[in-house]
PDB file of C-alpha atoms in Angstrom:
ATOM      1  CA  UNK A  20      32.379  38.907  19.829  1.00  0.00           C
ATOM      2  CA  UNK A  21      31.951  40.226  16.319  1.00  0.00           C
ATOM      3  CA  UNK A  22      28.880  37.953  15.738  1.00  0.00           C
ATOM      4  CA  UNK A  23      27.309  39.139  18.983  1.00  0.00           C
ATOM      5  CA  UNK A  24      27.835  42.734  17.920  1.00  0.00           C
ATOM      6  CA  UNK A  25      26.313  42.113  14.465  1.00  0.00           C
ATOM      7  CA  UNK A  26      23.285  40.452  16.023  1.00  0.00           C
ATOM      8  CA  UNK A  27      22.796  43.371  18.455  1.00  0.00           C
ATOM      9  CA  UNK A  28      23.025  45.758  15.536  1.00  0.00           C
ATOM     10  CA  UNK A  29      20.532  43.839  13.421  1.00  0.00           C
ATOM     11  CA  UNK A  30      18.037  43.575  16.276  1.00  0.00           C
ATOM     12  CA  UNK A  31      18.505  47.051  17.626  1.00  0.00           C
ATOM     13  CA  UNK A  32      20.622  46.099  20.657  1.00  0.00           C
ATOM     14  CA  UNK A  33      22.927  49.093  20.189  1.00  0.00           C
ATOM     15  CA  UNK A  34      20.950  52.156  19.171  1.00  0.00           C
ATOM     16  CA  UNK A  35      23.970  54.415  19.200  1.00  0.00           C
ATOM     17  CA  UNK A  36      25.407  52.967  15.964  1.00  0.00           C
ATOM     18  CA  UNK A  37      22.700  54.334  13.651  1.00  0.00           C
ATOM     19  CA  UNK A  38      19.577  53.178  11.876  1.00  0.00           C
ATOM     20  CA  UNK A  39      18.809  49.506  12.351  1.00  0.00           C
ATOM     21  CA  UNK A  40      16.298  47.288  10.634  1.00  0.00           C
ATOM     22  CA  UNK A  41      13.865  47.568  13.456  1.00  0.00           C
ATOM     23  CA  UNK A  42      13.507  51.286  12.788  1.00  0.00           C
ATOM     24  CA  UNK A  43      11.517  50.437   9.695  1.00  0.00           C
ATOM     25  CA  UNK A  44       7.769  50.281  10.065  1.00  0.00           C
ATOM     26  CA  UNK A  45       6.273  46.819  10.682  1.00  0.00           C
ATOM     27  CA  UNK A  46       4.318  46.821   7.487  1.00  0.00           C
ATOM     28  CA  UNK A  47       7.461  47.602   5.456  1.00  0.00           C
ATOM     29  CA  UNK A  48       9.331  44.884   7.201  1.00  0.00           C
ATOM     30  CA  UNK A  49       6.482  42.464   6.480  1.00  0.00           C
ATOM     31  CA  UNK A  50       6.663  43.275   2.770  1.00  0.00           C
ATOM     32  CA  UNK A  51      10.396  42.703   2.797  1.00  0.00           C
ATOM     33  CA  UNK A  52      10.074  39.353   4.622  1.00  0.00           C
ATOM     34  CA  UNK A  53       7.453  38.130   2.162  1.00  0.00           C
ATOM     35  CA  UNK A  54      10.055  38.357  -0.622  1.00  0.00           C
ATOM     36  CA  UNK A  55      12.306  35.828   1.157  1.00  0.00           C
ATOM     37  CA  UNK A  56      12.258  32.106   0.459  1.00  0.00           C
ATOM     38  CA  UNK A  57      11.252  29.692   3.213  1.00  0.00           C
ATOM     39  CA  UNK A  58      14.770  28.922   4.498  1.00  0.00           C
ATOM     40  CA  UNK A  59      15.692  32.644   4.619  1.00  0.00           C
ATOM     41  CA  UNK A  60      12.455  33.487   6.344  1.00  0.00           C
ATOM     42  CA  UNK A  61      12.902  30.860   9.010  1.00  0.00           C
ATOM     43  CA  UNK A  62      16.550  31.898   9.541  1.00  0.00           C
ATOM     44  CA  UNK A  63      15.502  35.571   9.886  1.00  0.00           C
ATOM     45  CA  UNK A  64      13.051  34.544  12.566  1.00  0.00           C
ATOM     46  CA  UNK A  65      15.949  33.167  14.646  1.00  0.00           C
ATOM     47  CA  UNK A  66      17.775  36.437  14.756  1.00  0.00           C
ATOM     48  CA  UNK A  67      15.891  38.083  17.629  1.00  0.00           C
ATOM     49  CA  UNK A  68      12.457  38.277  19.263  1.00  0.00           C
ATOM     50  CA  UNK A  69      11.174  41.155  17.124  1.00  0.00           C
ATOM     51  CA  UNK A  70      12.012  39.496  13.860  1.00  0.00           C
ATOM     52  CA  UNK A  71      10.783  36.202  15.236  1.00  0.00           C
ATOM     53  CA  UNK A  72       7.280  37.608  15.589  1.00  0.00           C
ATOM     54  CA  UNK A  73       7.350  39.150  12.140  1.00  0.00           C
ATOM     55  CA  UNK A  74       8.690  35.914  10.481  1.00  0.00           C
ATOM     56  CA  UNK A  75       5.722  33.996  11.931  1.00  0.00           C
ATOM     57  CA  UNK A  76       3.322  36.024   9.759  1.00  0.00           C
ATOM     58  CA  UNK A  77       0.685  33.530   8.373  1.00  0.00           C
ATOM     59  CA  UNK A  78       0.265  35.549   5.175  1.00  0.00           C
ATOM     60  CA  UNK A  79       3.968  35.291   4.367  1.00  0.00           C
ATOM     61  CA  UNK A  80       3.985  31.466   4.780  1.00  0.00           C
ATOM     62  CA  UNK A  81       0.705  31.231   2.899  1.00  0.00           C
ATOM     63  CA  UNK A  82       2.163  33.136  -0.048  1.00  0.00           C
ATOM     64  CA  UNK A  83       5.270  30.839  -0.004  1.00  0.00           C
ATOM     65  CA  UNK A  84       3.228  27.636   0.030  1.00  0.00           C
ATOM     66  CA  UNK A  85       0.722  28.713  -2.575  1.00  0.00           C
ATOM     67  CA  UNK A  86       3.474  29.838  -4.883  1.00  0.00           C
ATOM     68  CA  UNK A  87       5.133  26.406  -4.692  1.00  0.00           C
ATOM     69  CA  UNK A  88       2.078  24.243  -4.342  1.00  0.00           C
ATOM     70  CA  UNK A  89      -1.217  25.803  -5.603  1.00  0.00           C
ATOM     71  CA  UNK A  90      -3.110  22.663  -4.742  1.00  0.00           C
ATOM     72  CA  UNK A  91      -2.567  23.033  -0.977  1.00  0.00           C
ATOM     73  CA  UNK A  92      -5.134  25.951  -0.909  1.00  0.00           C
ATOM     74  CA  UNK A  93      -7.852  23.313  -0.418  1.00  0.00           C
ATOM     75  CA  UNK A  94      -6.055  21.097   2.156  1.00  0.00           C
ATOM     76  CA  UNK A  95      -4.275  23.449   4.529  1.00  0.00           C
ATOM     77  CA  UNK A  96      -7.220  23.342   6.897  1.00  0.00           C
ATOM     78  CA  UNK A  97      -6.271  19.777   7.636  1.00  0.00           C
ATOM     79  CA  UNK A  98      -2.735  20.685   8.693  1.00  0.00           C
ATOM     80  CA  UNK A  99      -1.336  22.737  11.465  1.00  0.00           C
ATOM     81  CA  UNK A 100      -0.979  25.801   9.166  1.00  0.00           C
ATOM     82  CA  UNK A 101       1.126  26.960   6.291  1.00  0.00           C
ATOM     83  CA  UNK A 102       4.365  27.268   8.284  1.00  0.00           C
ATOM     84  CA  UNK A 103       4.095  23.701   9.618  1.00  0.00           C
ATOM     85  CA  UNK A 104       3.199  22.469   6.140  1.00  0.00           C
ATOM     86  CA  UNK A 105       6.279  24.146   4.633  1.00  0.00           C
ATOM     87  CA  UNK A 106       8.514  22.691   7.421  1.00  0.00           C
ATOM     88  CA  UNK A 107       7.220  19.174   6.742  1.00  0.00           C
ATOM     89  CA  UNK A 108       6.791  19.157   2.934  1.00  0.00           C
ATOM     90  CA  UNK A 109       9.637  21.379   1.574  1.00  0.00           C
ATOM     91  CA  UNK A 110      12.683  19.357   2.838  1.00  0.00           C
ATOM     92  CA  UNK A 111      13.429  15.902   1.519  1.00  0.00           C
ATOM     93  CA  UNK A 112      12.806  12.925   3.851  1.00  0.00           C
ATOM     94  CA  UNK A 113      15.978  11.472   5.321  1.00  0.00           C
ATOM     95  CA  UNK A 114      16.790   8.011   3.991  1.00  0.00           C
ATOM     96  CA  UNK A 115      17.062   6.444   7.441  1.00  0.00           C
ATOM     97  CA  UNK A 116      15.294   3.538   9.057  1.00  0.00           C
ATOM     98  CA  UNK A 117      13.071   5.025  11.792  1.00  0.00           C
ATOM     99  CA  UNK A 118      10.688   3.049  13.920  1.00  0.00           C
ATOM    100  CA  UNK A 119       7.245   2.491  12.420  1.00  0.00           C
ATOM    101  CA  UNK A 120       4.470   4.312  14.335  1.00  0.00           C
ATOM    102  CA  UNK A 121       2.092   2.034  16.189  1.00  0.00           C
ATOM    103  CA  UNK A 122      -0.891   3.337  14.243  1.00  0.00           C
ATOM    104  CA  UNK A 123      -0.946   3.945  10.492  1.00  0.00           C
ATOM    105  CA  UNK A 124      -2.885   6.727   8.675  1.00  0.00           C
ATOM    106  CA  UNK A 125      -6.414   5.678   7.770  1.00  0.00           C
ATOM    107  CA  UNK A 126      -6.604   8.359   4.980  1.00  0.00           C
ATOM    108  CA  UNK A 127      -4.036  10.021   2.773  1.00  0.00           C
ATOM    109  CA  UNK A 128      -4.419  13.333   1.004  1.00  0.00           C
ATOM    110  CA  UNK A 129      -2.243  13.949  -2.039  1.00  0.00           C
ATOM    111  CA  UNK A 130      -1.605  17.504  -3.154  1.00  0.00           C
ATOM    112  CA  UNK A 131      -0.157  17.232  -6.683  1.00  0.00           C
ATOM    113  CA  UNK A 132       1.196  20.035  -8.817  1.00  0.00           C
ATOM    114  CA  UNK A 133       2.805  19.480 -12.236  1.00  0.00           C
ATOM    115  CA  UNK A 134       4.843  22.331 -13.827  1.00  0.00           C
ATOM    116  CA  UNK A 135       6.433  22.571 -17.272  1.00  0.00           C
ATOM    117  CA  UNK A 136       8.973  25.365 -17.819  1.00  0.00           C
ATOM    118  CA  UNK A 137       7.731  27.041 -14.598  1.00  0.00           C
ATOM    119  CA  UNK A 138       4.080  27.051 -15.674  1.00  0.00           C
ATOM    120  CA  UNK A 139       1.592  25.016 -13.713  1.00  0.00           C
ATOM    121  CA  UNK A 140      -0.163  22.635 -16.066  1.00  0.00           C
ATOM    122  CA  UNK A 141      -1.931  20.432 -13.532  1.00  0.00           C
ATOM    123  CA  UNK A 142      -2.971  20.994  -9.880  1.00  0.00           C
ATOM    124  CA  UNK A 143      -5.238  18.651  -8.001  1.00  0.00           C
ATOM    125  CA  UNK A 144      -6.009  17.025  -4.681  1.00  0.00           C
ATOM    126  CA  UNK A 145      -6.608  13.287  -4.365  1.00  0.00           C
ATOM    127  CA  UNK A 146      -7.999  11.553  -1.291  1.00  0.00           C
ATOM    128  CA  UNK A 147      -7.219   7.871  -0.651  1.00  0.00           C
ATOM    129  CA  UNK A 148      -8.838   5.510   1.776  1.00  0.00           C
ATOM    130  CA  UNK A 149      -5.738   3.867   3.276  1.00  0.00           C
ATOM    131  CA  UNK A 150      -7.713   1.645   5.671  1.00  0.00           C
ATOM    132  CA  UNK A 151      -9.495  -0.542   3.146  1.00  0.00           C
ATOM    133  CA  UNK A 152      -8.499  -4.189   2.725  1.00  0.00           C
ATOM    134  CA  UNK A 153      -8.055  -3.542  -1.029  1.00  0.00           C
ATOM    135  CA  UNK A 154      -5.535  -0.780  -0.505  1.00  0.00           C
ATOM    136  CA  UNK A 155      -3.562  -2.592   2.182  1.00  0.00           C
ATOM    137  CA  UNK A 156      -3.390  -5.878   0.255  1.00  0.00           C
ATOM    138  CA  UNK A 157      -2.678  -4.478  -3.186  1.00  0.00           C
ATOM    139  CA  UNK A 158       0.598  -2.898  -4.341  1.00  0.00           C
ATOM    140  CA  UNK A 159       0.974   0.662  -3.027  1.00  0.00           C
ATOM    141  CA  UNK A 160      -0.346   3.015  -5.693  1.00  0.00           C
ATOM    142  CA  UNK A 161      -2.093   6.389  -5.799  1.00  0.00           C
ATOM    143  CA  UNK A 162      -3.287   7.801  -9.110  1.00  0.00           C
ATOM    144  CA  UNK A 163      -3.643  11.575  -9.668  1.00  0.00           C
ATOM    145  CA  UNK A 164      -4.396  11.187 -13.377  1.00  0.00           C
ATOM    146  CA  UNK A 165      -5.267   7.933 -15.090  1.00  0.00           C
ATOM    147  CA  UNK A 166      -7.702   7.774 -18.000  1.00  0.00           C
ATOM    148  CA  UNK A 167      -8.878  11.277 -18.805  1.00  0.00           C
ATOM    149  CA  UNK A 168      -5.420  12.854 -19.528  1.00  0.00           C
ATOM    150  CA  UNK A 169      -5.018  16.323 -20.719  1.00  0.00           C
ATOM    151  CA  UNK A 170      -3.084  18.253 -23.404  1.00  0.00           C
ATOM    152  CA  UNK A 171      -0.596  20.944 -22.648  1.00  0.00           C
ATOM    153  CA  UNK A 172      -0.876  24.213 -24.527  1.00  0.00           C
ATOM    154  CA  UNK A 173       2.720  23.697 -25.765  1.00  0.00           C
ATOM    155  CA  UNK A 174       4.872  20.642 -26.604  1.00  0.00           C
ATOM    156  CA  UNK A 175       6.227  18.962 -23.459  1.00  0.00           C
ATOM    157  CA  UNK A 176       9.905  18.337 -22.834  1.00  0.00           C
ATOM    158  CA  UNK A 177       9.984  15.605 -20.107  1.00  0.00           C
ATOM    159  CA  UNK A 178      13.332  16.869 -18.715  1.00  0.00           C
ATOM    160  CA  UNK A 179      11.777  20.294 -18.066  1.00  0.00           C
ATOM    161  CA  UNK A 180       8.857  18.897 -16.003  1.00  0.00           C
ATOM    162  CA  UNK A 181       8.846  19.524 -12.265  1.00  0.00           C
ATOM    163  CA  UNK A 182       6.446  17.580  -9.990  1.00  0.00           C
ATOM    164  CA  UNK A 183       5.456  18.264  -6.486  1.00  0.00           C
ATOM    165  CA  UNK A 184       3.608  15.397  -4.675  1.00  0.00           C
ATOM    166  CA  UNK A 185       2.833  16.032  -1.000  1.00  0.00           C
ATOM    167  CA  UNK A 186       1.277  13.296   1.105  1.00  0.00           C
ATOM    168  CA  UNK A 187      -0.756  14.576   4.069  1.00  0.00           C
ATOM    169  CA  UNK A 188      -2.217  12.588   7.025  1.00  0.00           C
ATOM    170  CA  UNK A 189      -5.403  14.633   7.677  1.00  0.00           C
ATOM    171  CA  UNK A 190      -5.731  13.136  11.197  1.00  0.00           C
ATOM    172  CA  UNK A 191      -2.411  14.527  12.448  1.00  0.00           C
ATOM    173  CA  UNK A 192      -1.646  17.216   9.899  1.00  0.00           C
ATOM    174  CA  UNK A 193       1.774  15.619   9.182  1.00  0.00           C
ATOM    175  CA  UNK A 194       3.058  15.984   5.591  1.00  0.00           C
ATOM    176  CA  UNK A 195       5.746  14.411   3.469  1.00  0.00           C
ATOM    177  CA  UNK A 196       7.463  15.356   0.205  1.00  0.00           C
ATOM    178  CA  UNK A 197       7.001  12.267  -1.964  1.00  0.00           C
ATOM    179  CA  UNK A 198       8.770  13.457  -5.173  1.00  0.00           C
ATOM    180  CA  UNK A 199      12.228  14.537  -6.217  1.00  0.00           C
ATOM    181  CA  UNK A 200      10.695  17.662  -7.949  1.00  0.00           C
ATOM    182  CA  UNK A 201      12.992  17.297 -10.949  1.00  0.00           C
ATOM    183  CA  UNK A 202      13.169  14.009 -12.920  1.00  0.00           C
ATOM    184  CA  UNK A 203      15.770  11.537 -11.748  1.00  0.00           C
ATOM    185  CA  UNK A 204      15.350   9.639 -15.037  1.00  0.00           C
ATOM    186  CA  UNK A 205      13.348   9.770 -18.261  1.00  0.00           C
ATOM    187  CA  UNK A 206      12.508   6.480 -19.996  1.00  0.00           C
ATOM    188  CA  UNK A 207      11.288   6.679 -23.620  1.00  0.00           C
ATOM    189  CA  UNK A 208       9.414   4.105 -25.614  1.00  0.00           C
ATOM    190  CA  UNK A 209      10.229   4.634 -29.298  1.00  0.00           C
ATOM    191  CA  UNK A 210       7.392   2.255 -30.312  1.00  0.00           C
ATOM    192  CA  UNK A 211       4.537   4.116 -28.645  1.00  0.00           C
ATOM    193  CA  UNK A 212       6.182   7.518 -28.473  1.00  0.00           C
ATOM    194  CA  UNK A 213       5.504   7.837 -24.705  1.00  0.00           C
ATOM    195  CA  UNK A 214       8.054   9.169 -22.226  1.00  0.00           C
ATOM    196  CA  UNK A 215       7.971   8.401 -18.561  1.00  0.00           C
ATOM    197  CA  UNK A 216       9.640  10.992 -16.265  1.00  0.00           C
ATOM    198  CA  UNK A 217      10.368   9.538 -12.853  1.00  0.00           C
ATOM    199  CA  UNK A 218      10.512  11.597  -9.642  1.00  0.00           C
ATOM    200  CA  UNK A 219      11.811   9.061  -7.089  1.00  0.00           C
ATOM    201  CA  UNK A 220      12.689   9.638  -3.483  1.00  0.00           C
ATOM    202  CA  UNK A 221      14.189   6.880  -1.233  1.00  0.00           C
ATOM    203  CA  UNK A 222      12.776   6.371   2.210  1.00  0.00           C
ATOM    204  CA  UNK A 223      14.115   4.038   4.949  1.00  0.00           C
ATOM    205  CA  UNK A 224      14.404   0.270   4.861  1.00  0.00           C
ATOM    206  CA  UNK A 225      15.049   0.138   1.112  1.00  0.00           C
ATOM    207  CA  UNK A 226      11.661   1.473   0.112  1.00  0.00           C
ATOM    208  CA  UNK A 227      11.362   4.171  -2.597  1.00  0.00           C
ATOM    209  CA  UNK A 228       8.352   6.301  -3.581  1.00  0.00           C
ATOM    210  CA  UNK A 229       8.234   6.449  -7.431  1.00  0.00           C
ATOM    211  CA  UNK A 230       6.189   9.317  -8.716  1.00  0.00           C
ATOM    212  CA  UNK A 231       5.903   9.030 -12.460  1.00  0.00           C
ATOM    213  CA  UNK A 232       4.474  11.181 -15.260  1.00  0.00           C
ATOM    214  CA  UNK A 233       3.653   9.430 -18.536  1.00  0.00           C
ATOM    215  CA  UNK A 234       3.277  11.823 -21.519  1.00  0.00           C
ATOM    216  CA  UNK A 235       3.508  11.969 -25.297  1.00  0.00           C
ATOM    217  CA  UNK A 236       6.139  14.646 -25.756  1.00  0.00           C
ATOM    218  CA  UNK A 237       5.371  14.895 -29.493  1.00  0.00           C
ATOM    219  CA  UNK A 238       1.811  16.121 -28.997  1.00  0.00           C
ATOM    220  CA  UNK A 239       2.092  17.574 -25.500  1.00  0.00           C
ATOM    221  CA  UNK A 240      -0.416  15.068 -24.004  1.00  0.00           C
ATOM    222  CA  UNK A 241      -0.044  13.916 -20.385  1.00  0.00           C
ATOM    223  CA  UNK A 242      -1.513  10.465 -20.034  1.00  0.00           C
ATOM    224  CA  UNK A 243      -0.886   9.445 -16.461  1.00  0.00           C
ATOM    225  CA  UNK A 244       0.404  10.764 -13.144  1.00  0.00           C
ATOM    226  CA  UNK A 245       0.826   8.173 -10.378  1.00  0.00           C
ATOM    227  CA  UNK A 246       2.741   7.359  -7.218  1.00  0.00           C
ATOM    228  CA  UNK A 247       3.978   3.800  -6.497  1.00  0.00           C
ATOM    229  CA  UNK A 248       6.273   2.241  -3.934  1.00  0.00           C
ATOM    230  CA  UNK A 249       9.058  -0.225  -4.774  1.00  0.00           C
ATOM    231  CA  UNK A 250      11.921  -2.002  -3.057  1.00  0.00           C
ATOM    232  CA  UNK A 251      15.575  -2.537  -3.998  1.00  0.00           C
ATOM    233  CA  UNK A 252      14.762  -5.974  -5.367  1.00  0.00           C
ATOM    234  CA  UNK A 253      12.737  -4.279  -8.124  1.00  0.00           C
ATOM    235  CA  UNK A 254       9.417  -5.538  -6.898  1.00  0.00           C
ATOM    236  CA  UNK A 255       6.356  -3.658  -5.690  1.00  0.00           C
ATOM    237  CA  UNK A 256       5.555  -2.923  -2.061  1.00  0.00           C
ATOM    238  CA  UNK A 257       2.133  -3.733  -0.582  1.00  0.00           C
ATOM    239  CA  UNK A 258      -0.110  -0.941   0.519  1.00  0.00           C
ATOM    240  CA  UNK A 259       0.400  -1.821   4.131  1.00  0.00           C
ATOM    241  CA  UNK A 260       4.213  -1.815   3.902  1.00  0.00           C
ATOM    242  CA  UNK A 261       4.246   1.355   1.755  1.00  0.00           C
ATOM    243  CA  UNK A 262       1.903   3.081   4.214  1.00  0.00           C
ATOM    244  CA  UNK A 263       4.148   2.057   7.100  1.00  0.00           C
ATOM    245  CA  UNK A 264       7.170   3.504   5.259  1.00  0.00           C
ATOM    246  CA  UNK A 265       5.288   6.799   4.612  1.00  0.00           C
ATOM    247  CA  UNK A 266       4.220   7.040   8.286  1.00  0.00           C
ATOM    248  CA  UNK A 267       7.739   6.369   9.517  1.00  0.00           C
ATOM    249  CA  UNK A 268       9.122   9.004   7.131  1.00  0.00           C
ATOM    250  CA  UNK A 269       6.566  11.528   8.317  1.00  0.00           C
ATOM    251  CA  UNK A 270       7.798  11.073  11.869  1.00  0.00           C
ATOM    252  CA  UNK A 271      11.495  11.100  10.988  1.00  0.00           C
ATOM    253  CA  UNK A 272      13.821  14.116  10.648  1.00  0.00           C
ATOM    254  CA  UNK A 273      14.173  15.928   7.326  1.00  0.00           C
ATOM    255  CA  UNK A 274      17.358  16.669   5.400  1.00  0.00           C
ATOM    256  CA  UNK A 275      18.609  20.185   5.574  1.00  0.00           C
ATOM    257  CA  UNK A 276      21.249  21.944   3.397  1.00  0.00           C
ATOM    258  CA  UNK A 277      22.027  20.331   0.053  1.00  0.00           C
ATOM    259  CA  UNK A 278      19.020  18.122   0.455  1.00  0.00           C
ATOM    260  CA  UNK A 279      18.109  17.880  -3.255  1.00  0.00           C
ATOM    261  CA  UNK A 280      21.597  16.799  -4.279  1.00  0.00           C
ATOM    262  CA  UNK A 281      21.852  14.437  -1.309  1.00  0.00           C
ATOM    263  CA  UNK A 282      18.444  12.894  -2.286  1.00  0.00           C
ATOM    264  CA  UNK A 283      19.697  12.473  -5.851  1.00  0.00           C
ATOM    265  CA  UNK A 284      22.895  10.664  -4.529  1.00  0.00           C
ATOM    266  CA  UNK A 285      20.739   8.413  -2.426  1.00  0.00           C
ATOM    267  CA  UNK A 286      18.586   7.545  -5.402  1.00  0.00           C
ATOM    268  CA  UNK A 287      21.617   6.826  -7.561  1.00  0.00           C
ATOM    269  CA  UNK A 288      22.898   4.426  -4.959  1.00  0.00           C
ATOM    270  CA  UNK A 289      19.509   2.825  -4.684  1.00  0.00           C
ATOM    271  CA  UNK A 290      19.259   2.421  -8.533  1.00  0.00           C
ATOM    272  CA  UNK A 291      22.754   1.049  -8.632  1.00  0.00           C
ATOM    273  CA  UNK A 292      21.910  -1.560  -5.972  1.00  0.00           C
ATOM    274  CA  UNK A 293      18.742  -2.371  -7.932  1.00  0.00           C
ATOM    275  CA  UNK A 294      20.677  -2.903 -11.158  1.00  0.00           C
ATOM    276  CA  UNK A 295      23.239  -5.057  -9.419  1.00  0.00           C
ATOM    277  CA  UNK A 296      20.599  -7.260  -7.870  1.00  0.00           C
ATOM    278  CA  UNK A 297      18.869  -7.577 -11.270  1.00  0.00           C
ATOM    279  CA  UNK A 298      22.093  -8.555 -12.930  1.00  0.00           C
ATOM    280  CA  UNK A 299      22.876 -11.023 -10.158  1.00  0.00           C
ATOM    281  CA  UNK A 300      19.448 -12.673 -10.637  1.00  0.00           C
ATOM    282  CA  UNK A 301      19.989 -12.815 -14.387  1.00  0.00           C
ATOM    283  CA  UNK A 302      23.326 -14.521 -13.901  1.00  0.00           C
ATOM    284  CA  UNK A 303      21.864 -16.886 -11.399  1.00  0.00           C
ATOM    285  CA  UNK A 304      19.040 -17.761 -13.728  1.00  0.00           C
ATOM    286  CA  UNK A 305      21.487 -18.237 -16.562  1.00  0.00           C
ATOM    287  CA  UNK A 306      23.560 -20.725 -14.496  1.00  0.00           C
ATOM    288  CA  UNK A 307      20.377 -22.602 -13.469  1.00  0.00           C
ATOM    289  CA  UNK A 308      19.308 -22.775 -17.179  1.00  0.00           C
ATOM    290  CA  UNK A 309      22.762 -24.011 -18.162  1.00  0.00           C
ATOM    291  CA  UNK A 310      22.725 -26.682 -15.429  1.00  0.00           C
ATOM    292  CA  UNK A 311      19.269 -27.856 -16.495  1.00  0.00           C
ATOM    293  CA  UNK A 312      20.391 -27.981 -20.143  1.00  0.00           C
ATOM    294  CA  UNK A 313      23.431 -29.978 -19.120  1.00  0.00           C
ATOM    295  CA  UNK A 314      21.388 -32.454 -17.120  1.00  0.00           C
ATOM    296  CA  UNK A 315      18.915 -32.824 -19.932  1.00  0.00           C
ATOM    297  CA  UNK A 316      21.771 -33.426 -22.475  1.00  0.00           C
ATOM    298  CA  UNK A 317      23.407 -36.007 -20.158  1.00  0.00           C
ATOM    299  CA  UNK A 318      20.065 -37.812 -19.795  1.00  0.00           C
ATOM    300  CA  UNK A 319      19.519 -37.832 -23.504  1.00  0.00           C
ATOM    301  CA  UNK A 320      23.095 -39.174 -24.146  1.00  0.00           C
ATOM    302  CA  UNK A 321      22.550 -41.842 -21.506  1.00  0.00           C
ATOM    303  CA  UNK A 322      19.381 -42.902 -23.178  1.00  0.00           C
ATOM    304  CA  UNK A 323      21.156 -43.136 -26.577  1.00  0.00           C
ATOM    305  CA  UNK A 324      23.890 -45.242 -25.041  1.00  0.00           C
ATOM    306  CA  UNK A 325      21.382 -47.637 -23.492  1.00  0.00           C
ATOM    307  CA  UNK A 326      19.714 -48.053 -26.887  1.00  0.00           C
ATOM    308  CA  UNK A 327      23.070 -48.704 -28.557  1.00  0.00           C
ATOM    309  CA  UNK A 328      24.133 -51.336 -25.983  1.00  0.00           C
ATOM    310  CA  UNK A 329      20.891 -53.205 -26.350  1.00  0.00           C
TER     311      UNK A 329
END
């Protein structure tokens, strides 16, 4: 009863109580709503019909999307709009095993934004022909930055990087968040001085999208930004299988509250399983090597015995 009363008050259902939010001019309400984040704006639109119409303001959703992903300015015409893009690309994909769609995307558009300490240092759009025999037969890989590289205006701390990588199917307008935004791990090579920050998200069927940023944190130089797909065995995934996993994730539900922490836990479980399988393979190979060495030693001893008897 109390919740019903509160909703009526918020939406002007009981005018005798006093001033309600609907008494404000529409332009003032629009300015207020544009200061909300995406989740709050969507929740406000569920309160009542008046707020629902205001919360669908395309300019509010455009401001939200461009603030998070400057690169989508050039690709939103291929989607169903900024609100649909936010609904698809902001949540993390659920690590379930949905059915693979009958048809796979023939092209993929990648909207990539790299930030350091809240400052955007790279923003670009990459188009990939996903129907070519080369892409389908090779390991799944999309490069946003390979050879040219660039230098940041200030030294780079890999742990303070944030990466947004959105995959978009231009034919359907469906989008998918393909990065963890914050690094799940940072690997350093003390020999070359390079650091690799990984932004991995786990999809269904044991497939993970591994977005990686390779940089020289000593000189602030970013060498490479790429997206690959791998499995729990530690091997690569072909372009066809990776594309199928992406298409299935685009059609699957998204995670809701606590999604970032849940995605990190799923990644940790994935990484743990990957390490355990690697250790098991190493033990198995060690046992095989030991058996081979034993057989070789026994054969050598048998040969010596034969020579001694003769």
